[in-house]
Coordinates of C-alpha atoms in Angstrom, one line a residue:
X360 CA 30.0 -17.8 12.3
X361 CA 26.8 -16.2 11.1
X362 CA 23.6 -16.2 13.2
X363 CA 20.2 -16.2 11.6
X364 CA 16.7 -15.7 12.9
X365 CA 13.6 -17.2 11.4
X366 CA 10.4 -15.2 12.3
X367 CA 7.3 -17.3 12.1
X368 CA 3.8 -16.7 10.8
X369 CA 1.0 -15.9 13.3
X370 CA -1.0 -12.9 12.2
X371 CA -1.2 -10.4 15.1
X372 CA 0.9 -12.6 17.3
X373 CA 3.8 -11.6 15.1
X374 CA 4.2 -8.4 17.0
X375 CA 5.9 -10.6 19.6
X376 CA 8.9 -10.9 17.3
X377 CA 9.7 -7.3 18.2
X378 CA 10.0 -8.3 21.9
X379 CA 12.1 -11.3 20.9
X380 CA 14.6 -9.1 19.0
X381 CA 14.7 -6.5 21.7
X382 CA 15.5 -9.1 24.4
X383 CA 18.1 -10.8 22.3
X384 CA 19.9 -7.5 21.8
X385 CA 20.1 -7.2 25.6
X386 CA 22.2 -10.3 25.5
X387 CA 24.3 -8.7 22.7
X388 CA 22.8 -11.2 20.2
X389 CA 22.1 -9.5 16.9
X390 CA 21.3 -11.9 14.0
X391 CA 23.1 -11.3 10.8
X392 CA 20.5 -13.0 8.6
X393 CA 16.7 -12.6 8.8
X394 CA 13.9 -14.6 7.3
X395 CA 10.1 -14.4 7.8
X396 CA 6.8 -15.8 6.9
X397 CA 3.5 -13.9 6.7
X398 CA 3.4 -11.2 9.4
X399 CA 6.8 -12.4 10.5
X400 CA 8.1 -11.2 7.2
X401 CA 7.0 -7.6 8.1
X402 CA 8.9 -7.6 11.3
X403 CA 11.9 -9.2 9.6
X404 CA 11.9 -6.6 6.9
X405 CA 11.8 -3.8 9.4
X406 CA 14.7 -5.3 11.3
X407 CA 16.8 -6.1 8.2
X408 CA 16.3 -2.5 7.0
X409 CA 17.1 -0.9 10.4
X410 CA 13.5 0.4 10.8
X411 CA 12.3 -1.7 13.7
X412 CA 11.9 1.4 15.9
X413 CA 9.5 2.9 13.4
X414 CA 7.5 -0.3 13.1
X415 CA 7.3 -0.7 16.9
X416 CA 6.1 2.9 17.4
X417 CA 3.3 2.4 14.8
X418 CA 2.3 -1.0 16.2
X419 CA 2.0 0.4 19.7
X420 CA -0.2 3.3 18.5
X421 CA -2.7 1.0 16.7
X422 CA -6.2 0.9 18.2
X423 CA -9.0 -1.5 17.4
X424 CA -10.6 1.3 15.3
X425 CA -7.4 1.9 13.4
X426 CA -7.3 -1.8 12.6
X427 CA -10.9 -1.7 11.4
X428 CA -10.2 1.2 9.1
X429 CA -7.3 -0.6 7.5
X430 CA -9.5 -3.5 6.4
X431 CA -10.4 -2.8 2.7
X432 CA -13.3 -5.1 1.9
X433 CA -13.6 -6.4 -1.6
X434 CA -16.5 -7.8 -3.5
X435 CA -14.5 -10.1 -5.8
X436 CA -11.2 -11.9 -5.8
X437 CA -9.6 -14.6 -3.6
X438 CA -10.1 -13.0 -0.2
X439 CA -12.4 -10.7 1.7
X440 CA -9.8 -7.9 1.8
X441 CA -7.2 -6.6 -0.7
X442 CA -4.6 -5.5 1.9
X443 CA -3.8 -2.4 -0.2
X444 CA -4.9 0.0 2.6
X445 CA -2.9 -1.9 5.2
X446 CA 0.3 -1.9 3.1
X447 CA -0.2 1.8 2.3
X448 CA -0.3 2.4 6.1
X449 CA 2.9 0.4 6.5
X450 CA 4.6 2.3 3.7
X451 CA 4.0 5.6 5.6
X452 CA 6.2 4.2 8.4
X453 CA 8.7 2.0 6.6
X454 CA 10.7 3.2 3.6
X455 CA 10.8 0.6 0.8
X456 CA 14.1 -0.8 -0.3
X457 CA 15.4 -3.3 -2.8
X458 CA 16.0 -6.5 -0.8
X459 CA 19.4 -6.8 -2.2
X460 CA 20.4 -3.5 -0.6
X461 CA 19.3 -4.2 3.0
X462 CA 21.6 -3.9 5.9
X463 CA 21.1 -7.6 6.6
X464 CA 20.4 -10.5 4.2
X465 CA 16.6 -11.0 4.2
X466 CA 14.2 -13.4 2.6
X467 CA 10.4 -13.9 2.8
X468 CA 8.5 -17.1 2.1
X469 CA 5.4 -17.3 0.0
X470 CA 3.4 -20.1 -1.7
X471 CA 2.6 -20.4 -5.4
X472 CA -1.2 -21.0 -5.4
X473 CA -1.0 -22.8 -8.8
X474 CA 1.7 -25.3 -8.0
X475 CA 1.8 -25.4 -4.2
X476 CA 5.6 -24.7 -4.4
X477 CA 7.4 -22.7 -1.8
X478 CA 8.7 -19.4 -3.2
X479 CA 11.7 -17.6 -1.6
X480 CA 11.5 -13.8 -2.2
X481 CA 15.0 -12.5 -2.3
X482 CA 14.9 -9.7 -4.8
X483 CA 13.0 -6.5 -5.6
X484 CA 10.8 -4.5 -3.4
X485 CA 10.9 -5.3 0.3
X486 CA 7.3 -4.3 0.9
X487 CA 6.1 -6.2 -2.1
X488 CA 7.8 -9.3 -0.7
X489 CA 6.1 -8.7 2.7
X490 CA 2.6 -8.4 1.0
X491 CA 3.2 -11.5 -1.1
X492 CA 4.2 -13.5 2.0
X493 CA 1.1 -12.3 3.9
X494 CA -1.8 -13.3 1.7
X495 CA -3.6 -15.3 4.4
X496 CA -6.0 -17.7 2.4
X497 CA -9.6 -16.5 2.5
X498 CA -8.7 -13.2 4.2
X499 CA -6.4 -11.4 1.9
X500 CA -6.4 -11.7 -1.9
X501 CA -3.4 -13.3 -3.5
X502 CA -0.6 -11.1 -4.9
X503 CA 0.8 -11.3 -8.5
X504 CA 4.5 -11.5 -8.3
X505 CA 7.0 -12.7 -10.9
X506 CA 4.2 -14.1 -13.1
X507 CA 2.8 -16.1 -10.2
X508 CA -0.1 -15.7 -7.8
X509 CA 1.3 -15.9 -4.3
X510 CA -0.3 -16.6 -1.0
X511 CA 0.8 -16.7 2.7
X512 CA 4.1 -18.3 3.3
X513 CA 2.7 -20.0 6.4
X514 CA 0.9 -22.4 4.2
X515 CA 4.2 -24.1 3.2
X516 CA 6.9 -23.0 5.7
X517 CA 5.5 -21.2 8.8
X518 CA 9.0 -20.8 10.4
X519 CA 11.5 -20.5 7.6
X520 CA 14.6 -22.1 9.1
X521 CA 15.5 -23.7 5.8
X522 CA 15.7 -20.3 4.1
X523 CA 17.8 -18.9 6.9
X524 CA 20.4 -21.7 6.4
X525 CA 20.3 -21.2 2.6
X526 CA 21.2 -17.6 3.1
X527 CA 24.3 -18.7 5.0
X528 CA 23.3 -18.9 8.7
X529 CA 25.5 -21.3 10.7
X530 CA 23.2 -21.1 13.7
X531 CA 19.5 -20.4 13.6
X532 CA 17.1 -19.0 16.3
X533 CA 13.5 -19.8 15.3
X534 CA 10.5 -18.0 16.7
X535 CA 7.5 -20.3 16.6
X536 CA 4.2 -18.5 17.2
X537 CA 1.9 -21.5 16.5
X538 CA 2.9 -24.2 19.0
X539 CA 1.4 -22.7 22.1
X540 CA -1.8 -21.5 20.4
X541 CA -3.6 -24.9 20.4
X542 CA -2.1 -26.0 23.8
X543 CA -2.9 -22.9 25.8
X544 CA -5.8 -21.1 24.1
X545 CA -8.7 -22.4 26.1
X546 CA -10.7 -19.2 25.9
X547 CA -14.2 -19.6 24.5
X548 CA -16.8 -17.1 23.5
X549 CA -19.0 -16.1 26.4
X550 CA -22.8 -16.3 25.9
X551 CA -23.3 -13.3 28.2
X552 CA -21.8 -10.8 30.6
X553 CA -19.6 -7.8 29.9
X554 CA -20.3 -4.8 27.6
X555 CA -20.8 -6.3 24.2
X556 CA -20.5 -2.8 22.6
X557 CA -17.1 -2.4 24.0
X558 CA -15.9 -5.5 22.0
X559 CA -17.0 -4.1 18.6
X560 CA -15.0 -1.9 16.3
X561 CA -16.4 1.5 15.6
X562 CA -19.2 1.4 13.0
X563 CA -18.8 3.3 9.7
X564 CA -21.9 4.5 7.9
X565 CA -22.2 2.7 4.6
X566 CA -24.6 1.3 2.1
X567 CA -26.3 -2.1 2.6
X568 CA -23.9 -4.1 0.5
X569 CA -20.9 -2.6 2.3
X570 CA -22.6 -3.2 5.7
X571 CA -22.8 -6.8 4.7
X572 CA -19.1 -7.0 4.4
X573 CA -18.6 -4.9 7.6
X574 CA -20.6 -7.6 9.4
X575 CA -18.5 -10.4 7.9
X576 CA -15.2 -8.6 8.9
X577 CA -16.7 -7.8 12.3
X578 CA -17.4 -11.5 12.9
X579 CA -13.8 -12.3 12.0
X580 CA -12.3 -9.6 14.2
X581 CA -14.3 -11.0 17.2
X582 CA -14.0 -14.7 16.4
X583 CA -12.7 -17.0 19.1
X584 CA -11.7 -20.6 19.3
X585 CA -14.9 -22.8 18.9
X586 CA -16.8 -23.5 22.1
X587 CA -16.4 -27.1 23.4
X588 CA -20.2 -27.5 23.5
X589 CA -22.9 -28.5 21.0
X590 CA -23.1 -25.1 19.3
X591 CA -21.9 -25.3 15.7
X592 CA -18.8 -23.2 15.2
X593 CA -19.2 -20.1 13.0
X594 CA -17.4 -19.5 9.7
X595 CA -14.5 -17.6 11.0
X596 CA -14.1 -19.7 14.2
X597 CA -13.6 -22.6 11.8
X598 CA -11.2 -20.6 9.6
X599 CA -9.1 -19.4 12.5
X600 CA -8.9 -22.8 14.1
X601 CA -8.1 -24.5 10.8
X602 CA -5.2 -22.1 10.1
X603 CA -3.8 -22.6 13.6
X604 CA -4.0 -26.4 13.3
X605 CA -2.6 -26.4 9.8
X606 CA 0.4 -24.2 10.7
X607 CA 1.1 -26.1 13.9
X608 CA 1.3 -29.4 12.0
X609 CA 3.4 -27.9 9.1
X610 CA 5.8 -26.3 11.5
X611 CA 6.3 -29.5 13.4
X612 CA 7.0 -31.4 10.2
X613 CA 9.4 -28.7 8.7
X614 CA 11.3 -28.1 11.9
X615 CA 11.6 -31.9 12.5
X616 CA 13.4 -32.2 9.2
X617 CA 15.5 -29.0 9.5
X618 CA 15.6 -28.1 13.2
X619 CA 16.7 -24.7 14.5
X620 CA 19.5 -24.5 17.0
X621 CA 17.2 -22.6 19.5
X622 CA 13.5 -22.2 19.4
X623 CA 11.7 -19.3 21.1
X624 CA 8.0 -20.0 21.8
X625 CA 6.0 -17.1 23.2
X626 CA 3.1 -18.2 25.3
X627 CA -0.3 -16.8 24.1
X628 CA -3.5 -17.2 25.9
X629 CA -6.5 -15.0 24.9
X630 CA -4.8 -13.5 21.8
X631 CA -6.6 -13.8 18.5
X632 CA -5.5 -13.6 14.8
X633 CA -6.7 -10.0 14.3
X634 CA -5.7 -8.5 17.6
X635 CA -3.2 -6.1 15.9
X636 CA -4.2 -3.4 18.4
X637 CA -2.7 -5.4 21.3
X638 CA 0.9 -4.9 20.2
X639 CA 2.2 -3.9 23.6
X640 CA 1.0 -7.3 25.1
X641 CA 2.5 -9.3 22.3
X642 CA 5.8 -7.5 22.4
X643 CA 6.0 -8.2 26.2
X644 CA 5.2 -11.9 25.5
X645 CA 8.0 -12.2 23.0
X646 CA 10.4 -10.5 25.5
X647 CA 9.4 -12.9 28.2
X648 CA 9.9 -15.9 26.0
X649 CA 13.6 -15.0 25.5
X650 CA 14.1 -14.4 29.2
X651 CA 13.0 -18.0 29.9
X652 CA 15.8 -19.2 27.7
X653 CA 18.5 -17.1 29.3
X654 CA 20.6 -20.2 30.2
X655 CA 20.5 -21.5 26.6
X656 CA 21.6 -18.2 25.1
X657 CA 25.1 -18.5 26.3
X658 CA 25.9 -20.6 23.3
X659 CA 25.1 -17.7 21.0
X660 CA 27.1 -15.0 22.8

């Protein structure tokens, strides 16, 4: 019997996948097949290529300033960032491999922006597949792959259980990072109090056009769920909430038709899309989510 794990989309929340995998290993549960969508594809690729340690070290080292410096603003294209600088940083920590040569079968999910079809990335560069799967609409520009423009896999299959089964998994553990976001995230932007300067990434001296984009990205980094009052939500509050709602509904639909054998759902409270500098917290949340299911894990041992 082959065990698969489907790692869901969720931007910075995807660091919790590391904690999930670590906790499963303590129960001597080591999936044979790995699939991922969006940032879940990054963690899945690291695990499938036996480089999870390297990814975790890097993730724990990231500061808010580091995250800021990895955001390469663009003045054209289908997103406000290209993602090249981020992927270059990932490549300094993870060696690229052909997907076909990985220690575990691996697949990433993306969406064809022209047809809306789900695309399974099962060949070629592992890191290219990760980048293609992580083109969050409006944030990162689409990636050209195999003659198609691909965007984030979370748009069509946020928790790719179906791909896991297609790769031969008899049992599938799914990690859903979207379900708890709408249910538990009741944090709103405060109108006062605290040191506002401490919440802002380090400023970089730049020309006026570049500063314009810095302000846009700064707004995104510090966006929160819209306030439940009469204030009109900002652009990135709307974008963040829309993505969360969309992925939650798609996940429910997809997993209703092709349910996993076990679903791990980390509980996130005040954790935002771009909080990549909070890896330690996310990893702990993933670890705790597995511990809550200890009674259910006996079936997989």
